[in-house]
mmCIF file of C-alpha atoms in Angstrom:
data_model
loop_
_atom_site.group_PDB
_atom_site.id
_atom_site.type_symbol
_atom_site.label_atom_id
_atom_site.label_comp_id
_atom_site.label_asym_id
_atom_site.label_seq_id
_atom_site.Cartn_x
_atom_site.Cartn_y
_atom_site.Cartn_z
ATOM 1 C CA MET A 594 -9.808 -34.748 58.549
ATOM 2 C CA SER A 595 -7.551 -36.993 60.416
ATOM 3 C CA ALA A 596 -3.802 -36.725 60.628
ATOM 4 C CA ASN A 597 -3.471 -40.184 59.086
ATOM 5 C CA ASP A 598 -5.594 -39.352 55.998
ATOM 6 C CA PRO A 599 -3.202 -39.396 52.988
ATOM 7 C CA PHE A 600 -5.661 -37.370 50.916
ATOM 8 C CA ALA A 601 -6.086 -34.599 53.384
ATOM 9 C CA ILE A 602 -5.434 -31.139 52.039
ATOM 10 C CA VAL A 603 -2.803 -29.337 53.978
ATOM 11 C CA PRO A 604 -3.457 -25.616 54.082
ATOM 12 C CA PHE A 605 -0.572 -23.773 52.540
ATOM 13 C CA LYS A 606 -0.087 -20.083 52.325
ATOM 14 C CA LEU A 607 2.251 -18.542 49.753
ATOM 15 C CA PRO A 608 4.660 -15.957 51.038
ATOM 16 C CA GLU A 609 3.474 -12.433 50.185
ATOM 17 C CA GLN A 610 6.556 -11.667 48.037
ATOM 18 C CA PHE A 611 6.041 -14.778 45.932
ATOM 19 C CA ARG A 612 2.350 -13.955 45.485
ATOM 20 C CA ALA A 613 3.167 -10.360 44.474
ATOM 21 C CA PHE A 614 5.801 -11.654 42.025
ATOM 22 C CA ALA A 615 3.283 -14.086 40.482
ATOM 23 C CA GLU A 616 0.639 -11.365 40.184
ATOM 24 C CA MET A 617 3.170 -9.070 38.508
ATOM 25 C CA GLY A 618 4.011 -11.859 36.032
ATOM 26 C CA VAL A 619 0.337 -12.319 35.198
ATOM 27 C CA PHE A 620 -0.105 -8.554 34.780
ATOM 28 C CA GLN A 621 2.935 -8.331 32.487
ATOM 29 C CA ALA A 622 1.748 -11.300 30.449
ATOM 30 C CA ARG A 623 -1.688 -9.712 29.997
ATOM 31 C CA ASP A 624 -0.084 -6.383 29.074
ATOM 32 C CA GLY A 625 2.239 -8.089 26.595
ATOM 33 C CA TYR A 626 -0.655 -9.994 25.058
ATOM 34 C CA GLN A 627 -2.699 -6.788 24.714
ATOM 35 C CA LYS A 628 0.201 -4.985 23.024
ATOM 36 C CA LEU A 629 0.736 -7.926 20.686
ATOM 37 C CA LYS A 630 -2.980 -8.012 19.884
ATOM 38 C CA ASP A 631 -3.034 -4.245 19.261
ATOM 39 C CA ALA A 632 0.002 -4.537 16.969
ATOM 40 C CA ALA A 633 -1.639 -7.381 15.030
ATOM 41 C CA VAL A 634 -4.841 -5.375 14.577
ATOM 42 C CA SER A 635 -2.836 -2.305 13.561
ATOM 43 C CA ASN A 636 -0.796 -4.340 11.060
ATOM 44 C CA ASN A 637 -3.981 -5.857 9.646
ATOM 45 C CA ASP A 638 -5.472 -2.374 9.233
ATOM 46 C CA ALA A 639 -2.272 -1.206 7.543
ATOM 47 C CA LEU A 640 -2.325 -4.186 5.158
ATOM 48 C CA GLU A 641 -5.952 -3.474 4.281
ATOM 49 C CA ALA A 642 -5.079 0.194 3.641
ATOM 50 C CA ILE A 643 -2.101 -0.825 1.487
ATOM 51 C CA TYR A 644 -4.269 -3.220 -0.518
ATOM 52 C CA ALA A 645 -6.993 -0.602 -1.012
ATOM 53 C CA SER A 646 -4.445 2.018 -2.034
ATOM 54 C CA ALA A 647 -2.645 -0.345 -4.401
ATOM 55 C CA THR A 648 -5.930 -1.440 -5.972
ATOM 56 C CA LYS A 649 -7.022 2.158 -6.525
ATOM 57 C CA GLY A 650 -3.548 3.035 -7.836
ATOM 58 C CA ALA A 651 -3.558 0.123 -10.265
ATOM 59 C CA SER A 652 -6.993 1.171 -11.466
ATOM 60 C CA ASP A 653 -5.827 4.771 -11.943
ATOM 61 C CA LEU A 654 -2.737 3.597 -13.828
ATOM 62 C CA THR A 655 -4.811 1.309 -16.054
ATOM 63 C CA THR A 656 -7.282 4.088 -16.822
ATOM 64 C CA THR A 657 -4.435 6.470 -17.653
ATOM 65 C CA VAL A 658 -2.645 3.973 -19.916
ATOM 66 C CA ILE A 659 -5.903 3.154 -21.721
ATOM 67 C CA GLY A 660 -6.533 6.879 -22.223
ATOM 68 C CA MET A 661 -3.023 7.306 -23.624
ATOM 69 C CA ALA A 662 -3.493 4.364 -25.979
ATOM 70 C CA GLN A 663 -6.791 5.810 -27.176
ATOM 71 C CA THR A 664 -5.177 9.219 -27.803
ATOM 72 C CA ASN A 665 -2.296 7.620 -29.720
ATOM 73 C CA THR A 666 -4.618 5.401 -31.762
ATOM 74 C CA GLU A 667 -6.836 8.345 -32.712
ATOM 75 C CA ALA A 668 -3.725 10.333 -33.714
ATOM 76 C CA ALA A 669 -2.522 7.420 -35.868
ATOM 77 C CA PHE A 670 -5.885 7.175 -37.639
ATOM 78 C CA ALA A 671 -6.006 10.925 -38.204
ATOM 79 C CA PHE A 672 -2.447 10.838 -39.580
ATOM 80 C CA THR A 673 -3.294 7.932 -41.898
ATOM 81 C CA GLN A 674 -6.344 9.773 -43.222
ATOM 82 C CA SER A 675 -4.373 12.970 -43.823
ATOM 83 C CA LEU A 676 -1.554 11.003 -45.473
ATOM 84 C CA MET A 677 -4.018 9.336 -47.832
ATOM 85 C CA GLY A 678 -5.181 12.798 -48.874
ATOM 86 C CA ALA A 679 -1.658 13.999 -49.725
ATOM 87 C CA ARG A 680 -1.328 15.012 -53.356
ATOM 88 C CA SER A 681 2.461 14.967 -53.632
ATOM 89 C CA LEU A 682 5.524 13.396 -52.072
ATOM 90 C CA PRO A 683 6.680 16.688 -50.478
ATOM 91 C CA GLU A 684 3.230 17.128 -48.911
ATOM 92 C CA ALA A 685 3.387 13.546 -47.546
ATOM 93 C CA PHE A 686 6.841 14.235 -46.025
ATOM 94 C CA GLU A 687 5.502 17.444 -44.496
ATOM 95 C CA LEU A 688 2.615 15.516 -42.922
ATOM 96 C CA MET A 689 5.009 12.830 -41.612
ATOM 97 C CA ASN A 690 7.319 15.426 -40.047
ATOM 98 C CA ALA A 691 4.395 17.293 -38.455
ATOM 99 C CA HIS A 692 2.954 14.039 -37.097
ATOM 100 C CA ALA A 693 6.326 12.910 -35.728
ATOM 101 C CA ARG A 694 6.850 16.265 -33.947
ATOM 102 C CA LYS A 695 3.362 16.181 -32.472
ATOM 103 C CA GLN A 696 3.674 12.553 -31.358
ATOM 104 C CA PHE A 697 7.037 13.293 -29.717
ATOM 105 C CA GLU A 698 5.424 16.126 -27.736
ATOM 106 C CA VAL A 699 2.464 13.924 -26.789
ATOM 107 C CA PHE A 700 4.803 11.075 -25.818
ATOM 108 C CA SER A 701 6.881 13.431 -23.633
ATOM 109 C CA THR A 702 3.764 14.715 -21.874
ATOM 110 C CA GLN A 703 2.360 11.209 -21.439
ATOM 111 C CA THR A 704 5.647 9.978 -19.994
ATOM 112 C CA GLN A 705 5.724 12.829 -17.462
ATOM 113 C CA ASP A 706 2.083 12.262 -16.530
ATOM 114 C CA LEU A 707 2.664 8.532 -16.085
ATOM 115 C CA ALA A 708 5.789 9.118 -13.972
ATOM 116 C CA THR A 709 3.893 11.576 -11.760
ATOM 117 C CA LEU A 710 0.979 9.169 -11.328
ATOM 118 C CA THR A 711 3.300 6.234 -10.614
ATOM 119 C CA HIS A 712 5.099 8.270 -7.946
ATOM 120 C CA LYS A 713 1.761 9.280 -6.392
ATOM 121 C CA VAL A 714 0.541 5.663 -6.322
ATOM 122 C CA ALA A 715 3.800 4.479 -4.756
ATOM 123 C CA VAL A 716 3.696 7.190 -2.064
ATOM 124 C CA GLU A 717 0.053 6.418 -1.258
ATOM 125 C CA ALA A 718 0.779 2.678 -1.067
ATOM 126 C CA VAL A 719 3.681 3.200 1.351
ATOM 127 C CA GLU A 720 1.843 5.757 3.498
ATOM 128 C CA PRO A 721 0.003 3.153 5.659
ATOM 129 C CA ILE A 722 3.287 1.343 6.307
ATOM 130 C CA ALA A 723 4.966 4.551 7.436
ATOM 131 C CA ALA A 724 2.019 5.480 9.645
ATOM 132 C CA GLY A 725 1.963 2.008 11.200
ATOM 133 C CA ALA A 726 5.706 2.069 11.839
ATOM 134 C CA ALA A 727 5.506 5.526 13.399
ATOM 135 C CA LYS A 728 2.696 4.329 15.651
ATOM 136 C CA ALA A 729 4.506 1.113 16.580
ATOM 137 C CA PHE A 730 7.732 2.891 17.491
ATOM 138 C CA LYS A 731 6.062 5.817 19.238
ATOM 139 C CA PRO A 732 7.541 6.273 22.728
ATOM 140 C CA GLY A 733 5.284 4.850 25.382
ATOM 141 C CA ASN A 734 4.133 1.825 23.361
#
């Protein structure tokens, strides 16, 4: 290398403080990236858990509603058959009153069961969100 060579590489040494500062920046960037990656993976896991829970909950709700419809349909057929066998108007009114009372009781029970199941499904669907938030905001993260 000659002194007149315009393409000569001039050795240059960074001051130690600048080098330490740059290394710290790289370390912090890597740490930040890792935390961001961990949060993304955690959020993805939470979304998958929410989807699985919601799918199961929807299936449970559908099964319950179908069961209720079947019970109500069977009760309606049984009532119709008994009403067709009534021999007098007072007997028919008695059957109607008995059926109405029974259906009101069944409806009340079904409504309570459906409300309980809906609450359970909602709690289970929100559980992964709460767990993810607690993990994300845990001191030290």
